[in-house]
PDB file of C-alpha atoms in Angstrom:
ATOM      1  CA  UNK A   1       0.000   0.000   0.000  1.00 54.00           C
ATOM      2  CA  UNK A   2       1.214   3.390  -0.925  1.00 70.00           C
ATOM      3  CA  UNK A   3       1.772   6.110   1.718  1.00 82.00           C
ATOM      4  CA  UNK A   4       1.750   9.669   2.454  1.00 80.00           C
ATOM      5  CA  UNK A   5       4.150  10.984  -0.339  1.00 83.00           C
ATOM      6  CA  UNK A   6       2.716   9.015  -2.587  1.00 88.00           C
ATOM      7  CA  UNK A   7      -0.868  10.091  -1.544  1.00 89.00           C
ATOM      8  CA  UNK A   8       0.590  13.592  -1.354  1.00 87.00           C
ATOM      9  CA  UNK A   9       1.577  13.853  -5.495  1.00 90.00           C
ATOM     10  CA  UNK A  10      -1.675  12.245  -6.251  1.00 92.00           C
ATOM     11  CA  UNK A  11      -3.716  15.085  -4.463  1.00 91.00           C
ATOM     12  CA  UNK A  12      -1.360  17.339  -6.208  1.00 91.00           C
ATOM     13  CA  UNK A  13      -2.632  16.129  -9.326  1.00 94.00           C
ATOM     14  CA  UNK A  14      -6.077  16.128  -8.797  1.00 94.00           C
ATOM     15  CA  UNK A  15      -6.083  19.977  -7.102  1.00 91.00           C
ATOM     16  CA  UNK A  16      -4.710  20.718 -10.706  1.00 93.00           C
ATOM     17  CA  UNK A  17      -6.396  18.124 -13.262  1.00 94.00           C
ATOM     18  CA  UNK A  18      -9.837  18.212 -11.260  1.00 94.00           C
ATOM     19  CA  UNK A  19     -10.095  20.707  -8.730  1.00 89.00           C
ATOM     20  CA  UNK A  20     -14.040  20.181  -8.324  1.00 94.00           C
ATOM     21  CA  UNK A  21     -13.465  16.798  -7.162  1.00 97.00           C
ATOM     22  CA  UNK A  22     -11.822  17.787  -3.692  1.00 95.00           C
ATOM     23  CA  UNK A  23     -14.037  19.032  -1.199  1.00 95.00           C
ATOM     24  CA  UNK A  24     -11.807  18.875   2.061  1.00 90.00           C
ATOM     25  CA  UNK A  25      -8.433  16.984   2.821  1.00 86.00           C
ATOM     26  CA  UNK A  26      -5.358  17.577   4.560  1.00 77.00           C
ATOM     27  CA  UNK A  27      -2.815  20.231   2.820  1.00 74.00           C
ATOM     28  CA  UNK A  28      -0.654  18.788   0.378  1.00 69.00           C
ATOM     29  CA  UNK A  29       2.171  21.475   1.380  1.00 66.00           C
ATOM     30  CA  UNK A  30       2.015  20.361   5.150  1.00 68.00           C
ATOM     31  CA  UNK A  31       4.264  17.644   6.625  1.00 68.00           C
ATOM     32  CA  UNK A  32       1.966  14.674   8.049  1.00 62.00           C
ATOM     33  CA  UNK A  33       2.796  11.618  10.349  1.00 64.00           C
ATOM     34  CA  UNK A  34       2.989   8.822   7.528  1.00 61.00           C
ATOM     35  CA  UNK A  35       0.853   6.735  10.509  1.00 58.00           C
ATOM     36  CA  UNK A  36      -2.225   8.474  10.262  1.00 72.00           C
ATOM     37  CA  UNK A  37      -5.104   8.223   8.597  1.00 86.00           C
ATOM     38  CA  UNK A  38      -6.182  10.928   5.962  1.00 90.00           C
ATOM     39  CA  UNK A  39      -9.677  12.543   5.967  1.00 93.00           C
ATOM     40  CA  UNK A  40     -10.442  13.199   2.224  1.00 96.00           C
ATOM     41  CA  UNK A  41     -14.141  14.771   1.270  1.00 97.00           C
ATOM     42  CA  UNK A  42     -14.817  14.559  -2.803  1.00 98.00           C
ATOM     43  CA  UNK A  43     -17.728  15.736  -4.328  1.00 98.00           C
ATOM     44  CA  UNK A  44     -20.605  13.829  -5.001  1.00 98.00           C
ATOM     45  CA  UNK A  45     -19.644  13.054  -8.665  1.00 98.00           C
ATOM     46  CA  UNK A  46     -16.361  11.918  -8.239  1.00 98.00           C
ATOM     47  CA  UNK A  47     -16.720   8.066  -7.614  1.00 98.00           C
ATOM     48  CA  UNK A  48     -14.246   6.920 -10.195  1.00 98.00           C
ATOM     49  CA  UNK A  49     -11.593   9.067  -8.326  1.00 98.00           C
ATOM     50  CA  UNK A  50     -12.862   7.469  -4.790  1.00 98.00           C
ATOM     51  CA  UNK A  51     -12.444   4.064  -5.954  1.00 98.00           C
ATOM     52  CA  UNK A  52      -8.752   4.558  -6.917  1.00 97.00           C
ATOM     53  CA  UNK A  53      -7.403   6.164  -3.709  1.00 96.00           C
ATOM     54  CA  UNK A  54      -9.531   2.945  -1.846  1.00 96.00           C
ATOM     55  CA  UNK A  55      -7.693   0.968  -4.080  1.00 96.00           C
ATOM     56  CA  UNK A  56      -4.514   2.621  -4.096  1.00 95.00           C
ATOM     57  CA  UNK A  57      -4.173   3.472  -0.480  1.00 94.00           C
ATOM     58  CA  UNK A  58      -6.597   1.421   1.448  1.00 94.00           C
ATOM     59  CA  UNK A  59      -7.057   2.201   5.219  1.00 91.00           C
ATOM     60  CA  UNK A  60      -4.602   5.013   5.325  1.00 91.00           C
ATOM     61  CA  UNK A  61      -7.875   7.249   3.690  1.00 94.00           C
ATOM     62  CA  UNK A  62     -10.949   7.529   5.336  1.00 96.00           C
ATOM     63  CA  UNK A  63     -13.113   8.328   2.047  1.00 97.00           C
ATOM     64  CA  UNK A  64     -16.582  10.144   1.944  1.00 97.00           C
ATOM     65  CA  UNK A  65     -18.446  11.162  -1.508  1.00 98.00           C
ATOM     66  CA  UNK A  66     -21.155  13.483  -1.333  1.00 97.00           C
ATOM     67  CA  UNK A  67     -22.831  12.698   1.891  1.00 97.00           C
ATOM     68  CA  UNK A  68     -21.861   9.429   2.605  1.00 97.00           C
ATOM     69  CA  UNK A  69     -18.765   7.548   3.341  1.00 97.00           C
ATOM     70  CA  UNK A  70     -17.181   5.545   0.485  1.00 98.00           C
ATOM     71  CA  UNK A  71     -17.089   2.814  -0.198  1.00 97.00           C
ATOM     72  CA  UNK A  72     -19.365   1.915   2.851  1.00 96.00           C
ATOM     73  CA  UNK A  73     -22.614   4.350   1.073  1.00 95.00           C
ATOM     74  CA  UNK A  74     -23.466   4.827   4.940  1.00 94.00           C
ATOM     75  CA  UNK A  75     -24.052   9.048   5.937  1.00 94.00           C
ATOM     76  CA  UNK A  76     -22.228  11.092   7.750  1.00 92.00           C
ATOM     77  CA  UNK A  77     -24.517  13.768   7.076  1.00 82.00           C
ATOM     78  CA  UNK A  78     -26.805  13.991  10.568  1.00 80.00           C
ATOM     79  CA  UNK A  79     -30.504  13.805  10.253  1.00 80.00           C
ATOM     80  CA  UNK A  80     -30.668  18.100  10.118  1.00 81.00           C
ATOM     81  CA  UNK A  81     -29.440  17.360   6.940  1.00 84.00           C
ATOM     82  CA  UNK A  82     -32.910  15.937   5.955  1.00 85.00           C
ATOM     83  CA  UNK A  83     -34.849  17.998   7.491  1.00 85.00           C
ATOM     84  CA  UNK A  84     -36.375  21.291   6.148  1.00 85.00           C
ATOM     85  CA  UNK A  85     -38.766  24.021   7.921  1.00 82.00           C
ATOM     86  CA  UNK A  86     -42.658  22.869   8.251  1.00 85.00           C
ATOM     87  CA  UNK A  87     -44.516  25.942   7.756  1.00 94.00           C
ATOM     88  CA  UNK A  88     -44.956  26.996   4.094  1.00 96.00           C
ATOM     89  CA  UNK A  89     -43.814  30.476   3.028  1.00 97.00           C
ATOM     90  CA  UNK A  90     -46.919  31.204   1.340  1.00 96.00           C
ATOM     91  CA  UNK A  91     -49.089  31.400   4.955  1.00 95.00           C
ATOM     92  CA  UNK A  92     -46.423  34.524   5.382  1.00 96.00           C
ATOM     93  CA  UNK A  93     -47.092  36.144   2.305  1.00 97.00           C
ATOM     94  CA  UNK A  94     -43.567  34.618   0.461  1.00 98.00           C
ATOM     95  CA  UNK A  95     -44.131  33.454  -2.991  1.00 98.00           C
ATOM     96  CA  UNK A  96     -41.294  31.836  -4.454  1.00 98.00           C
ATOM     97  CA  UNK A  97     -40.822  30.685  -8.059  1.00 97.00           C
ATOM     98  CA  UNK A  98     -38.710  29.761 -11.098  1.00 96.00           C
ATOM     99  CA  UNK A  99     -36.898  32.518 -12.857  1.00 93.00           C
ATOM    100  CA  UNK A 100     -36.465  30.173 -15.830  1.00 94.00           C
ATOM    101  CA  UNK A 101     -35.871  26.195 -15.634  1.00 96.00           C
ATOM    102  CA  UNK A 102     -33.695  24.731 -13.643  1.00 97.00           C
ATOM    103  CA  UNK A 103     -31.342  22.454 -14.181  1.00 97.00           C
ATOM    104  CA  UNK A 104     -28.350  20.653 -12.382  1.00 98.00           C
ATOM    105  CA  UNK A 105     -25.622  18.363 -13.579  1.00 98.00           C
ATOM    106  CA  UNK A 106     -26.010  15.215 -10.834  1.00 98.00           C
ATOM    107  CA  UNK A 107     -23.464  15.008  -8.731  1.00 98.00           C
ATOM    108  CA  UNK A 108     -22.721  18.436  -8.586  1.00 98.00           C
ATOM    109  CA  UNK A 109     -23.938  22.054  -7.585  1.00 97.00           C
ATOM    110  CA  UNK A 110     -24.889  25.498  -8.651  1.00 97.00           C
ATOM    111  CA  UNK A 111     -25.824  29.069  -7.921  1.00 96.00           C
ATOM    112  CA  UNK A 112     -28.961  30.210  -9.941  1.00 97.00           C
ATOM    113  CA  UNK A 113     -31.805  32.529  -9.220  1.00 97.00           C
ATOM    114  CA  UNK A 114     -35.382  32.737  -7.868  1.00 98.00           C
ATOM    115  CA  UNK A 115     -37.968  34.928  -7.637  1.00 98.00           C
ATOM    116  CA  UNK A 116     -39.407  35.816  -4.134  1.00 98.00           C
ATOM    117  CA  UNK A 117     -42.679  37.473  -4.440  1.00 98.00           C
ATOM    118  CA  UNK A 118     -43.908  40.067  -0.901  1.00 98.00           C
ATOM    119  CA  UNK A 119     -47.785  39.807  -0.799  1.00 98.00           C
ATOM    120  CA  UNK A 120     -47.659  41.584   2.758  1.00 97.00           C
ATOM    121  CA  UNK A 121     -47.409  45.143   3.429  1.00 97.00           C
ATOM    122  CA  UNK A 122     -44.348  45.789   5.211  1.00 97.00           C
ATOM    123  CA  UNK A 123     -41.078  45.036   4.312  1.00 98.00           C
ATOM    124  CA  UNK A 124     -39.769  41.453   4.989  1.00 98.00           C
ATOM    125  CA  UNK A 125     -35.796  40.694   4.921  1.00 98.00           C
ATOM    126  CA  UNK A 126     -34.569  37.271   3.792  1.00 98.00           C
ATOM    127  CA  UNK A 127     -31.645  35.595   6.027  1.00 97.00           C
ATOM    128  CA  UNK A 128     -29.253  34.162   4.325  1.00 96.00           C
ATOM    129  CA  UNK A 129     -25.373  33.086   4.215  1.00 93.00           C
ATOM    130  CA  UNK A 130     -25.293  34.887   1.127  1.00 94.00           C
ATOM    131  CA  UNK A 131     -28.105  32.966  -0.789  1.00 96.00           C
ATOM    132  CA  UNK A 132     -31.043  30.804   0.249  1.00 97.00           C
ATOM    133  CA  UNK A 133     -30.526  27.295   0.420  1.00 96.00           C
ATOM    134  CA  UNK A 134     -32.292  24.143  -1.020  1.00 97.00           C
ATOM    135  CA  UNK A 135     -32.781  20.672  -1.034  1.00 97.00           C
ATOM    136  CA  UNK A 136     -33.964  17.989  -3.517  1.00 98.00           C
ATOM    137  CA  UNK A 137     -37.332  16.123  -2.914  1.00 98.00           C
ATOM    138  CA  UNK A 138     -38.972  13.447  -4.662  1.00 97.00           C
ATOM    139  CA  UNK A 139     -43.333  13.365  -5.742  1.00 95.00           C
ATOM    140  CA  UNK A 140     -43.758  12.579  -2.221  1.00 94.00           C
ATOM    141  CA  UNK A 141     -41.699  15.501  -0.935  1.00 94.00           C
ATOM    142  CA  UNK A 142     -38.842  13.507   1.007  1.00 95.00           C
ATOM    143  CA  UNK A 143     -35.856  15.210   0.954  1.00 97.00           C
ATOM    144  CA  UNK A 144     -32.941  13.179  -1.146  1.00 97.00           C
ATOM    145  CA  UNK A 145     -30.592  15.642  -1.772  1.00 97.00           C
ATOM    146  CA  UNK A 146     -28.795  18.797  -1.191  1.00 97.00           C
ATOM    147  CA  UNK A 147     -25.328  20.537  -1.016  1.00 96.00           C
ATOM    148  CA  UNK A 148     -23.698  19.241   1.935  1.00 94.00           C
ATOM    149  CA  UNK A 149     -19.840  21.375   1.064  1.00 89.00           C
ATOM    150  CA  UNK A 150     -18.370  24.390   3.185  1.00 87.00           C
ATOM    151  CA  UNK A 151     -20.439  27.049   3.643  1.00 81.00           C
ATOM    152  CA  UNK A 152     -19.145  30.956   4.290  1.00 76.00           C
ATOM    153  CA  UNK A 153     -20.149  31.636   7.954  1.00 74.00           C
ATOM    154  CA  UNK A 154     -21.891  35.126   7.019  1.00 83.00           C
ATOM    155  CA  UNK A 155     -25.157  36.746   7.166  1.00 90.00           C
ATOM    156  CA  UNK A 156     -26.328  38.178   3.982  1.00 95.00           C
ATOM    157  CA  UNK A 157     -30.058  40.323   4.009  1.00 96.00           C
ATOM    158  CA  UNK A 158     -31.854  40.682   1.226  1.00 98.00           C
ATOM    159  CA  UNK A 159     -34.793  42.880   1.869  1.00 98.00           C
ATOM    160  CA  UNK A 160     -37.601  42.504  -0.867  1.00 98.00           C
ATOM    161  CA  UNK A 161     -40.546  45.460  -0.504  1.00 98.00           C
ATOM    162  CA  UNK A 162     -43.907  45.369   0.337  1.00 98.00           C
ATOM    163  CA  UNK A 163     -46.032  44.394  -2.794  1.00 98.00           C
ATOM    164  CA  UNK A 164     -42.651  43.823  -5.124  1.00 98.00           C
ATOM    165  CA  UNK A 165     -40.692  40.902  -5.842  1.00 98.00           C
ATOM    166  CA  UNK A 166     -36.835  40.534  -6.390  1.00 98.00           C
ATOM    167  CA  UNK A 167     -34.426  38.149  -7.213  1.00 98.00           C
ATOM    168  CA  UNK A 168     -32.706  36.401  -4.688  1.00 98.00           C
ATOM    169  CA  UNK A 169     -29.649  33.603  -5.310  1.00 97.00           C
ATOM    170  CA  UNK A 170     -30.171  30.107  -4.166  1.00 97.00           C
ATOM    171  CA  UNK A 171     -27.579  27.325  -3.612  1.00 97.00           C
ATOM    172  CA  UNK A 172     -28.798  23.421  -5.060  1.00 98.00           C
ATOM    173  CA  UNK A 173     -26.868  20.424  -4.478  1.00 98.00           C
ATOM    174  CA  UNK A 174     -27.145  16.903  -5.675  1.00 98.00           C
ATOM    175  CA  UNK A 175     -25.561  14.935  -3.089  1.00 98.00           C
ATOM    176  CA  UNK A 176     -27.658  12.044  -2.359  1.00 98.00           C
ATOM    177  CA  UNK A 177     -29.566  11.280   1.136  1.00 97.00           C
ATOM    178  CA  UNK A 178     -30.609   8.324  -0.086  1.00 96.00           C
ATOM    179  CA  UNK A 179     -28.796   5.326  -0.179  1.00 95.00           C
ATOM    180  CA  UNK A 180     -30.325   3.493  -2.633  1.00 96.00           C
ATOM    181  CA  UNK A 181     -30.078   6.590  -5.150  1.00 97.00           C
ATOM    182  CA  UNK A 182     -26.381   6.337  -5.002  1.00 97.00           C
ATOM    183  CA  UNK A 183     -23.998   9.232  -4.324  1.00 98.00           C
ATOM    184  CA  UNK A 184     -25.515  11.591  -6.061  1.00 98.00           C
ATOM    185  CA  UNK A 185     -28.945  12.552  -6.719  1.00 98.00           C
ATOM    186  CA  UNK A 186     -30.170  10.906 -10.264  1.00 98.00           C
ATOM    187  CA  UNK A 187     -30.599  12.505 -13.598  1.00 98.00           C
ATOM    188  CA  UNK A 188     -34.537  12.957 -14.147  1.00 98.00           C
ATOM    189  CA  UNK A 189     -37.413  15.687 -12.682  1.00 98.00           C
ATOM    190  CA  UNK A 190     -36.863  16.532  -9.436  1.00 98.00           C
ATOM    191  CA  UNK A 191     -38.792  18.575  -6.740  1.00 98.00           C
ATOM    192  CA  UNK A 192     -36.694  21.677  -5.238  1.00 98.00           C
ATOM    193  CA  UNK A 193     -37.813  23.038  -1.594  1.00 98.00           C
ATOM    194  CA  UNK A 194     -36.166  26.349  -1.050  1.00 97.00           C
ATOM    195  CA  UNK A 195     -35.446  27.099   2.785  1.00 96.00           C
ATOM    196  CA  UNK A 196     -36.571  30.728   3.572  1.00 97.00           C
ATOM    197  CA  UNK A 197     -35.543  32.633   6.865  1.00 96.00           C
ATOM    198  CA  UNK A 198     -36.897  35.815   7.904  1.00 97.00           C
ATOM    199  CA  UNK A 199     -38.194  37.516  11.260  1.00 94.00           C
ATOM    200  CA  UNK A 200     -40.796  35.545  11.780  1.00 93.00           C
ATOM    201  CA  UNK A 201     -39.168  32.599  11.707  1.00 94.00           C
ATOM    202  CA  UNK A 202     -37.846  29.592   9.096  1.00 95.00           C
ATOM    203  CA  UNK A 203     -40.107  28.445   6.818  1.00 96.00           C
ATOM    204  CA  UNK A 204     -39.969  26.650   3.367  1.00 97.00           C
ATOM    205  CA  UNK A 205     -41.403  27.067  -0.151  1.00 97.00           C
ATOM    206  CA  UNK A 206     -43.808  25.233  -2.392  1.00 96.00           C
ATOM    207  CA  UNK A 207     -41.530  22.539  -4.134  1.00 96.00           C
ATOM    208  CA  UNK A 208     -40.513  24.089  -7.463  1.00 98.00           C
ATOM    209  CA  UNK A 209     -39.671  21.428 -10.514  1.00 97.00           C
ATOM    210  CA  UNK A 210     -35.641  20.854 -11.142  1.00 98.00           C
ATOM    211  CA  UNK A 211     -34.010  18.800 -13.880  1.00 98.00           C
ATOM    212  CA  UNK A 212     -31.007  16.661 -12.998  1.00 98.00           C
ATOM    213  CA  UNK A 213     -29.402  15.915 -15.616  1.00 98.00           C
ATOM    214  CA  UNK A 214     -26.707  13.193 -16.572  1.00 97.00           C
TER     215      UNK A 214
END
């Protein structure tokens, strides 16, 4: 089994030949104990790559793809990471829809845009880390998917008058929740819940329609 140098030029390579494939994992410019075992997070995509550091490497990586650990498909992603707000935004007087289709490669995220529609009137700010955050449902609305990467620890408002609508940015992921879906979320029609935060209180939108695609 190879070991840390060896490990060390290979994550080298990837930073430069596939930098979307590393989520988290231990500095290739650092000195390391050759003893210990190396945390590596890849995105939820990058399987192929996951199976050759198992291979290559063995015990001295602790792998996880997406949300789950590789090649085990068992989460390390808590049960919050299922979980999104009960009360609709709608009973507030949020609307939220599609700017224009959506669409996500599986296995991987992206920033778009929605609309978010005031019907009250007073002002109401959204709370976000920058944008509003998401999560993939199926018909039956159970959550089995989302972004599960680093997130900027900020506070971002986005105040949207009374009466008026604005666009506000939203994060999707594909990383599966599920299992039996695989690492990542599936290519087909999906259902998209977006998470919406303001003073009086967390609350979550009608599911909007998302395409995964392969």
């Amino acid at each position: 089994m190879a070991g840390w140098e060896s490990l060390r030029a290979d994550l080298l390579r990837l930073r430069e030949e596939s930098p979307d494939a590393l989520v988290m994992w231990q500095s290739p410019e650092k000195e390391w104990r050759p003893e210990r075992q190396f945390l590596i997070e890849l995105a939820a995509w990058a399987t192929e790559i996951a199976g050759t550091l198992k291979a290559t490497y063995g015990d001295l990586v602790d792998l996880r793809v997406g949300a789950m650990l590789f090649p085990a498909r068992e989460l390390w992603a808590g049960e919050a990471a299922r979980q999104v707000p009960a009360p609709r935004a709608e009973a507030f007087g949020l609307d939220v829809e599609i700017v224009s289709p959506l669409s996500v490669q599986t296995g991987r995220f992206a920033h778009r845009e929605v609309l978010v529609t005031n019907r009250t009137d007073r002002e109401q700010v959204l709370f976000t880390t920058g944008e509003l955050d998401s999560v993939v449902t199926d018909s039956s609305g159970i959550v089995v998917g989302r972004y599960v990467g680093p997130r900027y620890a900020k506070r971002v408002g986005f105040p949207v008058e009374a009466r008026q609508s604005r666009a506000v940015p939203v994060l999707i992921g594909t990383a599966s929740l599920v299992p039996d879906l695989g690492y990542a979320v599936p290519p087909g029609r999906w259902g998209l819940v977006i998470a919406v935060h303001t003073d009086e209180g967390h609350m979550r939108s009608s599911p909007l329609e998302i395409t995964v695609t392969p």
